Amino acid sequence: MRVPTPSTATLLGIAAGCFGIAVIAGWLIHAPFLITLRLDQDPVPFNAGIGLVVAGFAWAWVVSADHRPWLGAGLLSGAVILIGAAVLAEIAMHRDLGIDWPGLHRWFPTGRLHPGRVSAPTCLWFVLFGGFLILFQARSRRVPALCLEPLAFLLLLLGMVGVVSNWLNIEDLYRWRESPRMALPTALGLTTLAAGAWLGLRSDAQVHQLYAAREEWMLTILAGEILIMMAFVGALAGFTTLQQSLEDKLSDGLRINLENRAQTFDKVIQGGVQTNGVLTSRAPLVRSVSELGAGPNPEATASLESSARAFLLLGFKYVGYRDHTGRLLASAGDDHVGPNVPLDLPDESRLAWDDRGFVLLQHTAMRGATGIVGWLDTAQYLVLLTDAYRDFHGLGATADSVLCAKQTDGLFCFPSRDNADISTEEPIGFSDPVVLALDGSRGLARFIDDRNEQVIAAYAPVGSLGLGLLLKIDLRELYEPVRRELERVLPLLLIVIVIGTVILSAQVTPLASRLRRMATLDGLTGVLNRATYMRMSEHELAGAKRRRQPVSVVMLDADHFKRVNDTYGHDVGDEVLKVLSATCRSALRAVDVVGRLGGEEFAIVLPETDGTIAFQVAEKIRRRIGDHPIATAAGALRVTVSIGVATLDPAMTTFKDLLKVADAALYAAKKSGRNRVVRAGAGAAADARR
């Protein structure tokens, strides 16, 4: 048996489903290349992979099914909607419902606030696609069919926005804090599936027939889609220009400010070291330490204690004198210090932090004429460094700086504007800008920080001290002017789109309708002309074969029509043909295809209709025409028709084969006395070919 060739829409659905399977496998076997295009980009979450599997294979099944699988398609559509709605509920309610599989995502470091969470636009896409699947099942009805076109366009637009957003950061205009960015592979998968839905809609005979019957509506929808796409492209162009200008300006400002900070930090710390060097070289202090090293000396002790207390007034937290053996001789202040990191400086210099800010710790040798006579331990407040570290004047409300040093187990970072505590943590991602700064690099970077905010940051080393400094600002704040302007312009833009759609539809619809009627419809009767009828019938036949559904053809011919023309004239004959076509259409469904083949001969394609039902439809048409005289300018005329009915069987390969069988049945009806319906029997296809 010949296997039907799957359509492009089916193949795109299968491709999306297979991509979802690859994503699921990537998370389970820890294969980064299956979940992201690059290691420094966002991966496709596990739930997004599940959604793509369900949505992709559901669409492939629905669009190629032999019949309408209401129950199965309904369950799959509900599953797609549930996947999106559940995560949207998490984001909207600011709660973690435990459906993000965070444990499954921890092996891939992203620094996300909620590992594994699907982005809000992706969730919205799944909800809309689930609705699309439900409406597609009911596409034989007018309202669902008319809703499918704008919904397919919206799905395609959402996918395209997700793709573009990965380059232009559009999501940062209105991205919810708890919602991550749509990953680029996710956006590509959704766009592929949306394209499959759009193509499936375009190639479906039932939808095509309904759209043809409501062409004014469809032209209005199409005009709106064109204007929206034009507005979208124009907005992208404007946003790209504005974004580049804003980011260039911010980048330059961040880079200059960071370099100034780094130089200030280096000078302040080096100045503190020099201050300590001056203290250790003061002769009275060296002499007192040397004397106490030789034995008890109350005068020397008093001198050291007095100097230690004096240094506290100069901004020292602690001062302690020790002899050459390390024995404490005199001290003043608080010797308690918190976590600290070593600096690439002599005298065991370290940098610490307490509730007043940065503290420089040093253990400096005091040298006399004979060598080292003792040691000076100091903890010096670096007020200028603290003030500079906390100064964000002119940078914005979300500006922040981070000062870090390397440790064997990760990074040691001092408190920042967003984090009041010292943190010891692993680097974020695969190219942490702080790590780059500690390695001596300078530059700009974009990344998601520990608040799940997209930031732009400048980074640089602090001299040669072994410290890395980062200065960042939220892109959300950068785009705040754009967002305000957009909120002002968007209502006006929507009004322009609506007015433009109405005007464009009013101007184009009459012309397009006229051209469409001229190209596709018979000028006299208003049914399809022969060329259009044959094309649509071939398409309907291919769909019926693919879905393994019955399809029948009815051919009818007016009896003794030449006598009407000869007796009453062609004007009356034309009136008769108009009534015949109108009567046929009144007895048919919206999905049935009616065409005039020529003269007084008409043909009808009945989708999803077997021979018995087709015979009943043909008999109903025959009775309606024969039992009701036709009112014409020459008076009421009684006209009868002969009808032939044929149903698709496996022996028929083209629509012409089916039409020949129906034509043979019509000839049999004429030959057996006219005004009757004859149904082709078994073997008629082979007889017609002979």
XYZ file of C-alpha atoms in Angstrom:
690
model
C 0.000 0.000 0.000
C 1.306 3.444 -0.922
C 2.186 5.540 2.137
C 1.014 9.180 1.843
C 3.801 11.779 1.750
C 3.732 13.931 4.909
C 3.077 17.617 4.371
C 5.530 20.396 5.227
C 3.350 21.371 8.189
C 3.575 17.799 9.515
C 7.347 17.689 9.063
C 7.815 20.983 10.915
C 5.727 19.642 13.798
C 7.824 16.474 13.920
C 11.012 18.567 13.795
C 9.871 20.652 16.778
C 8.948 17.498 18.706
C 12.326 15.888 17.988
C 14.085 19.054 19.135
C 12.129 18.839 22.397
C 13.270 15.228 22.850
C 16.882 16.329 22.315
C 16.472 19.014 24.995
C 15.059 16.524 27.500
C 17.906 14.108 26.751
C 20.456 16.922 27.096
C 19.338 17.690 30.652
C 19.218 14.028 31.632
C 22.669 13.099 30.276
C 24.324 16.483 31.017
C 25.026 17.329 27.367
C 25.267 21.142 26.967
C 25.340 20.989 23.155
C 21.759 19.656 23.181
C 20.307 22.495 25.240
C 22.114 25.628 24.068
C 23.937 26.976 21.041
C 26.802 28.412 23.108
C 27.869 27.833 26.687
C 27.555 31.541 27.509
C 23.923 31.651 26.292
C 20.738 30.667 28.084
C 19.772 26.992 27.776
C 16.346 25.653 26.845
C 14.607 24.726 30.142
C 13.456 21.162 30.706
C 9.775 22.166 30.794
C 10.173 23.996 27.476
C 11.491 20.746 26.005
C 8.434 18.900 27.304
C 6.171 21.578 25.826
C 7.860 21.325 22.423
C 7.491 17.539 22.428
C 3.785 17.639 23.253
C 2.975 20.616 20.995
C 5.094 19.421 18.058
C 3.822 15.864 17.874
C 0.251 16.959 18.689
C 0.299 19.309 15.696
C 1.859 16.674 13.418
C -0.897 14.244 14.424
C -3.792 16.696 14.149
C -2.792 18.142 10.779
C -2.296 14.716 9.185
C -4.989 12.661 10.967
C -7.470 10.696 8.833
C -10.289 11.940 11.044
C -10.681 14.567 13.733
C -9.261 13.035 16.940
C -11.313 15.175 19.308
C -10.475 13.331 22.528
C -6.770 12.821 21.923
C -6.250 16.272 20.459
C -8.207 17.818 23.328
C -6.018 16.075 25.901
C -2.806 17.117 24.152
C -4.063 20.691 23.726
C -4.924 20.804 27.418
C -1.447 19.520 28.289
C 0.184 22.271 26.211
C -2.010 24.924 27.853
C -1.306 23.491 31.323
C 2.478 23.640 30.825
C 2.321 27.332 29.971
C -0.379 28.320 32.444
C 1.316 26.647 35.429
C 4.579 28.561 34.990
C 2.700 31.803 34.260
C 0.922 31.301 37.585
C 4.301 30.945 39.321
C 5.537 34.185 37.798
C 2.333 36.135 38.444
C 1.995 34.977 42.058
C 5.738 35.260 42.839
C 5.724 31.706 44.153
C 7.732 28.597 43.458
C 5.294 25.731 42.853
C 8.105 23.202 42.510
C 7.468 22.522 38.807
C 10.705 24.010 37.407
C 12.888 20.927 38.090
C 15.640 23.064 39.732
C 17.676 20.037 40.781
C 17.842 18.887 37.168
C 19.281 22.245 36.076
C 21.962 22.846 38.724
C 24.745 21.150 36.744
C 24.507 23.959 34.160
C 25.589 27.181 35.972
C 23.522 30.160 34.833
C 23.138 32.166 38.044
C 19.357 32.174 37.583
C 17.123 33.130 40.483
C 14.880 30.193 39.535
C 16.869 27.496 37.677
C 14.742 25.761 35.051
C 11.991 28.387 34.872
C 10.470 28.957 31.445
C 10.193 32.556 30.249
C 6.822 34.309 30.357
C 6.639 34.799 26.532
C 7.302 31.070 26.037
C 4.512 30.184 28.469
C 2.144 32.568 26.688
C 3.078 30.948 23.379
C 2.221 27.468 24.689
C -1.149 28.674 26.000
C -2.000 30.272 22.641
C -0.836 27.227 20.693
C -3.007 24.953 22.819
C -5.946 27.178 21.926
C -4.903 27.024 18.259
C -5.010 23.209 18.341
C -8.526 23.270 19.787
C -9.760 25.771 17.193
C -8.127 23.811 14.370
C -10.197 20.792 15.326
C -13.336 22.920 14.914
C -12.184 24.623 11.700
C -15.270 23.521 9.722
C -17.214 26.153 11.693
C -17.070 29.782 10.691
C -15.969 31.502 13.910
C -13.118 29.087 14.829
C -11.833 29.163 11.245
C -11.770 32.968 11.168
C -9.924 33.056 14.525
C -7.196 30.716 13.300
C -5.543 33.186 10.910
C -4.810 35.981 13.438
C -3.839 33.405 16.069
C -1.333 31.748 13.720
C 0.083 35.192 12.896
C 0.403 36.013 16.611
C 2.232 32.730 17.291
C 4.644 33.428 14.447
C 5.171 37.001 15.654
C 5.889 35.868 19.238
C 8.482 33.394 18.004
C 10.140 36.014 15.801
C 10.202 38.510 18.671
C 11.929 35.869 20.805
C 14.587 35.355 18.130
C 15.168 39.083 17.613
C 15.164 39.746 21.367
C 18.293 37.672 21.804
C 20.171 40.302 19.815
C 18.281 43.480 20.717
C 17.234 42.782 24.336
C 13.612 43.726 23.630
C 12.461 41.636 26.605
C 14.369 43.923 28.957
C 11.770 46.614 28.295
C 9.054 44.710 30.151
C 10.602 41.453 31.378
C 9.287 40.316 34.737
C 12.019 39.885 37.313
C 11.072 36.277 38.050
C 10.929 35.451 34.334
C 14.149 34.683 32.437
C 14.797 35.636 28.843
C 13.479 33.334 26.115
C 16.489 31.239 25.057
C 17.459 31.508 21.381
C 17.013 27.757 20.673
C 13.570 27.949 22.314
C 12.626 30.899 20.106
C 13.805 29.044 17.001
C 11.794 25.950 17.977
C 8.635 27.983 18.615
C 9.056 29.882 15.334
C 9.463 26.600 13.452
C 6.302 25.167 14.968
C 4.402 28.427 14.357
C 5.488 28.309 10.711
C 4.172 24.747 10.541
C 0.836 25.897 11.976
C 0.624 28.764 9.479
C 1.448 26.472 6.525
C -1.014 23.848 7.727
C -3.699 26.496 7.895
C -2.876 27.708 4.405
C -3.000 24.216 2.904
C -6.227 23.050 4.554
C -9.082 22.829 2.030
C -11.858 23.424 4.571
C -10.237 26.586 5.876
C -9.464 27.740 2.347
C -13.087 27.306 1.333
C -14.366 29.229 4.360
C -11.850 32.007 3.795
C -12.925 32.254 0.173
C -16.511 32.721 1.322
C -15.471 35.460 3.765
C -12.814 37.171 1.699
C -13.700 40.662 2.965
C -12.984 39.587 6.528
C -9.779 37.868 5.511
C -8.564 40.882 3.557
C -9.198 43.078 6.595
C -7.258 40.666 8.810
C -4.476 40.486 6.229
C -4.317 44.297 6.036
C -4.019 44.473 9.822
C -1.257 41.855 9.806
C 0.664 43.772 7.147
C 0.421 47.017 9.111
C 1.427 45.304 12.351
C 4.424 43.734 10.640
C 5.394 47.089 9.121
C 5.055 48.750 12.526
C 7.083 45.947 14.103
C 9.892 46.280 11.544
C 9.877 50.070 11.896
C 9.919 49.817 15.696
C 12.823 47.359 15.511
C 14.791 49.731 13.304
C 14.127 52.648 15.659
C 14.824 50.570 18.754
C 18.093 49.290 17.284
C 19.313 52.816 16.575
C 18.239 54.132 19.977
C 19.591 51.082 21.770
C 22.994 51.421 20.148
C 23.149 55.106 21.018
C 22.141 54.511 24.655
C 24.478 51.586 25.142
C 27.427 53.371 23.551
C 26.864 56.348 25.824
C 26.443 54.159 28.910
C 29.413 51.964 28.007
C 31.713 54.938 27.652
C 30.481 56.356 30.949
C 30.901 53.045 32.760
C 34.355 52.470 31.336
C 35.626 55.931 32.294
C 34.045 55.781 35.759
C 35.473 52.321 36.357
C 39.005 53.344 35.371
C 38.792 56.329 37.703
C 37.579 54.111 40.515
C 40.286 51.523 39.927
C 42.977 54.204 39.982
C 41.486 55.755 43.128
C 41.321 52.380 44.873
C 44.919 51.613 43.963
C 46.159 55.024 45.182
C 44.216 54.833 48.455
C 45.497 51.359 49.300
C 49.073 52.224 48.288
C 48.780 55.399 50.366
C 47.742 53.341 53.394
C 50.765 51.115 52.932
C 53.062 54.124 52.694
C 51.521 55.567 55.867
C 52.357 52.376 57.675
C 55.898 52.517 56.326
C 56.333 56.002 57.722
C 55.169 54.858 61.166
C 57.563 51.925 61.306
C 60.498 54.165 60.441
C 59.936 56.756 63.199
C 63.046 56.685 65.370
C 61.345 57.201 68.799
C 59.008 54.289 68.167
C 61.806 52.019 66.907
C 63.931 52.951 69.970
C 61.066 52.224 72.402
C 60.389 48.823 70.808
C 64.116 48.023 70.878
C 64.426 48.996 74.565
C 61.401 46.876 75.540
C 62.871 43.961 73.646
C 65.914 44.146 75.921
C 63.836 44.210 79.129
C 61.053 45.994 81.048
C 60.997 49.755 80.592
C 57.932 51.615 81.942
C 58.833 54.802 80.097
C 59.110 53.028 76.740
C 55.846 51.195 77.376
C 54.038 54.425 78.164
C 55.453 56.013 75.026
C 54.209 53.161 72.812
C 50.757 53.127 74.422
C 50.444 56.877 73.999
C 51.416 56.710 70.337
C 48.997 53.821 69.727
C 46.091 55.820 71.189
C 47.101 58.834 69.104
C 47.020 56.770 65.921
C 43.428 55.758 66.658
C 42.509 59.418 66.347
C 44.071 59.421 62.866
C 41.713 56.754 61.555
C 43.281 53.513 62.720
C 41.094 50.763 64.095
C 43.922 48.965 65.890
C 47.650 49.539 66.531
C 49.876 46.976 68.223
C 53.635 46.861 68.879
C 55.523 43.577 69.221
C 59.112 42.746 69.875
C 61.258 40.679 67.523
C 59.901 37.446 69.098
C 56.280 38.452 68.508
C 55.489 39.318 72.131
C 52.883 42.109 72.427
C 54.394 45.203 73.973
C 51.569 47.773 73.717
C 48.295 48.172 71.827
C 45.163 50.250 71.424
C 41.861 49.763 69.623
C 39.906 46.690 68.495
C 42.037 43.909 67.091
C 39.044 41.896 65.907
C 38.885 41.658 62.133
C 36.410 39.849 59.942
C 37.004 37.910 56.726
C 39.837 39.321 54.661
C 41.899 38.651 51.574
C 45.635 39.010 50.930
C 46.900 41.759 48.633
C 49.835 41.507 46.264
C 51.829 43.849 48.529
C 54.673 43.437 51.042
C 54.293 43.294 54.834
C 51.522 40.672 54.750
C 49.018 43.295 53.628
C 45.384 42.222 53.668
C 42.071 43.933 52.941
C 39.129 43.411 55.294
C 35.635 44.848 55.855
C 33.693 45.782 58.951
C 30.597 47.849 59.668
C 32.471 51.092 58.865
C 33.904 49.949 55.550
C 37.283 48.817 54.210
C 40.132 48.060 56.608
C 43.790 47.654 55.568
C 45.614 45.096 57.724
C 49.432 45.062 57.879
C 52.192 43.311 59.816
C 55.218 45.522 59.197
C 58.794 45.057 60.385
C 60.407 47.808 62.493
C 64.117 47.985 61.668
C 66.938 49.393 63.754
C 70.637 49.676 63.193
C 71.151 45.964 63.907
C 68.163 44.689 61.901
C 64.556 43.873 62.812
C 63.814 44.965 66.382
C 60.037 44.421 66.363
C 56.763 44.490 64.463
C 53.909 46.954 63.981
C 50.414 45.471 63.534
C 47.838 47.917 62.188
C 44.227 47.893 61.077
C 43.658 51.125 59.160
C 40.265 52.399 58.038
C 40.350 53.355 54.346
C 37.618 55.997 54.459
C 38.332 57.377 51.014
C 38.164 53.886 49.532
C 34.844 53.182 51.259
C 33.356 56.481 50.101
C 34.497 55.953 46.527
C 33.182 52.373 46.563
C 29.749 53.571 47.686
C 29.568 56.636 45.448
C 27.216 56.136 42.485
C 26.390 59.769 41.851
C 25.387 60.282 38.231
C 25.292 56.558 37.413
C 21.693 55.697 38.223
C 19.537 54.074 40.860
C 20.584 50.520 39.953
C 24.322 51.169 39.591
C 26.500 48.943 41.754
C 30.150 48.010 42.110
C 31.678 44.721 43.153
C 35.262 44.296 44.434
C 36.522 40.724 44.541
C 39.650 38.663 45.029
C 40.469 35.081 44.156
C 40.404 32.297 46.700
C 41.153 28.633 46.308
C 37.454 27.758 46.567
C 36.070 30.559 44.383
C 35.640 34.306 44.696
C 35.777 36.501 47.787
C 33.566 39.547 47.154
C 33.111 42.536 49.424
C 29.631 43.882 50.247
C 27.910 45.831 47.500
C 24.839 47.962 47.097
C 22.638 44.926 46.515
C 24.383 42.570 48.917
C 25.272 43.872 52.382
C 27.293 40.779 53.307
C 30.659 39.450 52.246
C 30.132 36.596 49.822
C 32.282 33.623 48.976
C 30.946 31.983 45.863
C 31.690 30.213 42.636
C 32.022 32.339 39.493
C 28.757 32.936 37.620
C 28.615 31.301 34.212
C 31.564 30.304 32.043
C 33.092 33.746 31.536
C 32.534 35.702 34.735
C 33.695 39.303 34.129
C 35.106 39.482 37.684
C 37.371 36.533 36.884
C 38.468 38.291 33.701
C 39.287 41.404 35.732
C 41.300 39.351 38.232
C 43.240 37.912 35.300
C 44.176 41.443 34.221
C 41.593 41.985 31.478
C 39.506 45.086 30.864
C 36.243 45.330 28.983
C 32.453 45.354 28.921
C 30.080 42.457 29.465
C 26.410 41.598 29.615
C 25.202 38.947 32.006
C 22.418 37.921 34.367
C 23.365 38.789 37.936
C 22.290 37.039 41.140
C 19.054 39.100 41.157
C 18.126 37.601 37.793
C 18.537 41.023 36.195
C 20.162 41.633 32.842
C 23.042 44.056 33.439
C 25.783 45.743 31.464
C 29.076 46.010 33.310
C 32.594 47.339 32.932
C 35.417 45.383 34.584
C 39.114 45.993 35.229
C 41.889 45.009 37.663
C 42.806 47.343 40.548
C 46.446 48.065 39.800
C 48.541 45.009 40.616
C 46.934 44.381 43.986
C 45.203 41.111 43.035
C 41.759 42.693 43.121
C 39.115 42.824 40.382
C 36.578 45.638 40.182
C 33.243 45.532 38.374
C 30.826 48.431 37.831
C 27.358 47.505 36.571
C 23.913 48.949 35.875
C 20.605 47.265 35.057
C 19.606 47.340 31.404
C 16.081 47.822 32.689
C 17.096 51.297 33.906
C 18.939 51.976 30.664
C 15.764 51.288 28.719
C 13.534 53.265 31.063
C 13.426 56.299 28.701
C 12.577 53.969 25.822
C 9.841 52.345 27.873
C 8.320 55.698 28.801
C 8.326 56.832 25.185
C 6.855 53.521 24.096
C 4.031 53.842 26.604
C 3.264 57.257 25.161
C 3.508 56.204 21.517
C 1.906 52.741 21.715
C -1.732 53.924 22.058
C -1.221 56.288 19.129
C 0.414 53.503 17.138
C -2.509 51.167 17.815
C -4.962 53.853 16.703
C -2.953 54.394 13.518
C -2.915 50.640 12.848
C -6.680 50.375 13.327
C -7.388 53.399 11.122
C -4.875 52.213 8.553
C -6.428 48.743 8.535
C -9.890 50.191 7.955
C -8.692 52.532 5.194
C -6.527 49.891 3.529
C -9.320 47.355 3.716
C -11.825 49.838 2.285
C -9.515 50.650 -0.600
C -8.106 47.224 -1.333
C -11.015 44.916 -0.537
C -13.276 45.952 -3.440
C -10.448 45.763 -5.945
C -9.095 42.505 -4.545
C -12.574 41.017 -4.413
C -13.214 42.009 -8.009
C -9.907 40.580 -9.188
C -10.414 37.423 -7.141
C -13.897 36.918 -8.581
C -12.603 37.478 -12.080
C -9.778 35.005 -11.557
C -11.608 32.294 -9.632
C -15.360 32.592 -10.133
C -17.637 32.057 -13.067
C -18.851 35.474 -14.148
C -22.451 34.381 -14.676
C -23.301 32.008 -11.828
C -20.819 33.070 -9.110
C -19.532 29.536 -8.499
C -15.911 28.520 -9.122
C -14.707 28.526 -12.695
C -13.299 25.357 -14.210
C -9.607 26.069 -13.546
C -10.130 27.039 -9.907
C -12.541 24.175 -9.324
C -10.069 21.624 -10.689
C -7.222 23.036 -8.582
C -9.217 23.049 -5.349
C -10.637 19.619 -6.075
C -7.178 18.132 -6.597
C -6.129 19.638 -3.259
C -9.217 18.240 -1.533
C -8.606 14.811 -3.032
C -4.988 14.810 -1.813
C -6.152 15.703 1.703
C -8.784 12.968 1.675
C -6.195 10.385 0.616
C -3.774 11.541 3.293
C -6.463 11.354 5.970
C -8.006 8.205 4.453
C -11.409 9.863 4.358
C -14.146 9.391 1.754
C -14.808 12.053 -0.852
C -17.511 12.107 -3.530
C -18.186 14.067 -6.710
C -21.600 15.073 -8.048
C -21.950 16.127 -11.710
C -25.215 17.615 -12.972
C -26.409 18.834 -16.320
C -29.613 20.709 -17.217
C -31.901 18.586 -19.375
C -32.743 19.958 -22.841
C -31.024 23.229 -22.058
C -30.345 23.939 -25.740
C -34.114 23.969 -26.261
C -34.450 26.706 -23.591
C -31.858 28.862 -25.341
C -33.365 28.309 -28.778
C -36.937 28.932 -27.631
C -36.601 31.764 -25.118
C -33.184 33.209 -25.897
C -29.845 33.217 -24.146
C -30.925 35.830 -21.594
C -33.511 33.444 -20.210
C -30.984 30.613 -20.387
C -28.595 32.672 -18.266
C -31.343 33.249 -15.682
C -31.922 29.509 -15.519
C -28.214 28.806 -14.954
C -28.096 31.369 -12.112
C -31.029 29.712 -10.374
C -29.505 26.248 -10.864
C -26.211 27.320 -9.219
C -28.017 29.095 -6.362
C -30.199 26.033 -5.705
C -27.124 23.794 -5.588
C -25.372 26.038 -3.087
C -28.434 26.252 -0.861
C -28.400 22.485 -0.449
C -24.674 22.202 0.371
C -22.312 22.818 3.260
C -19.764 25.619 3.428
C -16.904 23.143 2.904
C -18.360 21.654 -0.295
C -16.726 22.810 -3.545
C -19.008 23.896 -6.410
C -17.821 24.749 -9.923
C -19.130 25.317 -13.432
C -17.292 23.122 -15.918
C -18.855 24.712 -18.958
C -22.239 25.414 -20.533
C -24.974 23.945 -18.369
C -22.680 21.425 -16.641
C -21.804 21.783 -12.938
C -19.675 19.675 -10.562
C -19.608 19.435 -6.783
C -16.953 17.942 -4.463
C -18.320 16.607 -1.164
C -15.482 16.120 1.393
C -15.855 13.426 4.066
C -18.908 12.055 2.252
C -19.432 8.466 1.145
C -21.468 7.325 -1.842
C -24.731 6.806 0.052
C -24.761 10.313 1.555
C -23.615 11.816 -1.750
C -26.543 10.121 -3.533
C -28.956 11.593 -0.976
C -27.483 15.077 -1.474
C -27.764 14.746 -5.249
C -31.372 13.575 -4.973
C -32.213 16.557 -2.759
C -30.754 18.928 -5.364
C -32.643 17.203 -8.185
C -35.964 17.481 -6.359
C -35.447 21.140 -5.408
C -34.772 22.035 -9.037
C -37.458 19.877 -10.612
C -40.258 20.594 -8.146
C -40.012 24.383 -8.286
C -40.536 26.220 -11.583
C -38.005 28.939 -12.312
C -39.313 32.491 -12.659
C -37.869 34.160 -15.764
C -38.695 37.087 -18.035
C -40.472 34.610 -20.311
C -42.556 33.256 -17.441
C -42.176 30.287 -15.106
C -40.149 27.444 -16.600
C -39.854 23.926 -15.282
C -36.293 22.639 -15.632
C -34.949 19.223 -14.670
C -31.401 17.978 -14.222
C -29.598 14.691 -14.653
C -26.973 13.865 -12.037
C -24.078 11.424 -11.798
C -22.431 10.512 -8.480
C -19.006 8.918 -7.957
C -17.004 8.156 -4.816
C -13.228 7.892 -4.487
C -11.824 4.379 -4.515
C -8.192 3.180 -4.256
C -7.945 2.644 -8.008
C -8.274 6.364 -8.688
C -4.974 8.275 -8.704
C -6.079 11.769 -9.758
C -9.165 13.915 -9.520
C -9.647 13.611 -13.277
C -10.166 9.862 -12.775
C -12.901 10.546 -10.231
C -14.475 13.181 -12.493
C -14.534 10.768 -15.430
C -16.422 8.219 -13.350
C -18.962 10.868 -12.299
C -19.277 11.985 -15.937
C -19.953 8.396 -16.990
C -22.684 8.145 -14.334
C -24.148 11.440 -15.627
C -24.183 10.049 -19.168
C -25.996 6.958 -17.833
C -28.611 9.209 -16.196
C -29.150 11.040 -19.488
C -29.363 7.811 -21.436
C -31.877 6.232 -19.031
C -34.443 9.011 -19.366
C -33.054 12.149 -17.695
C -34.321 13.837 -14.485
C -32.679 11.239 -12.294
C -29.576 10.445 -10.215
C -27.249 7.583 -11.138
C -24.545 6.408 -8.789
C -21.412 4.840 -10.248
C -20.936 1.240 -9.138
C -17.881 -0.824 -8.270
C -15.325 -1.072 -11.052
C -16.492 2.197 -12.571
C -12.993 3.668 -12.321
C -11.505 0.937 -14.455
C -14.358 1.194 -16.962
C -13.940 4.958 -17.205
C -10.230 4.606 -17.969
C -10.984 2.125 -20.729
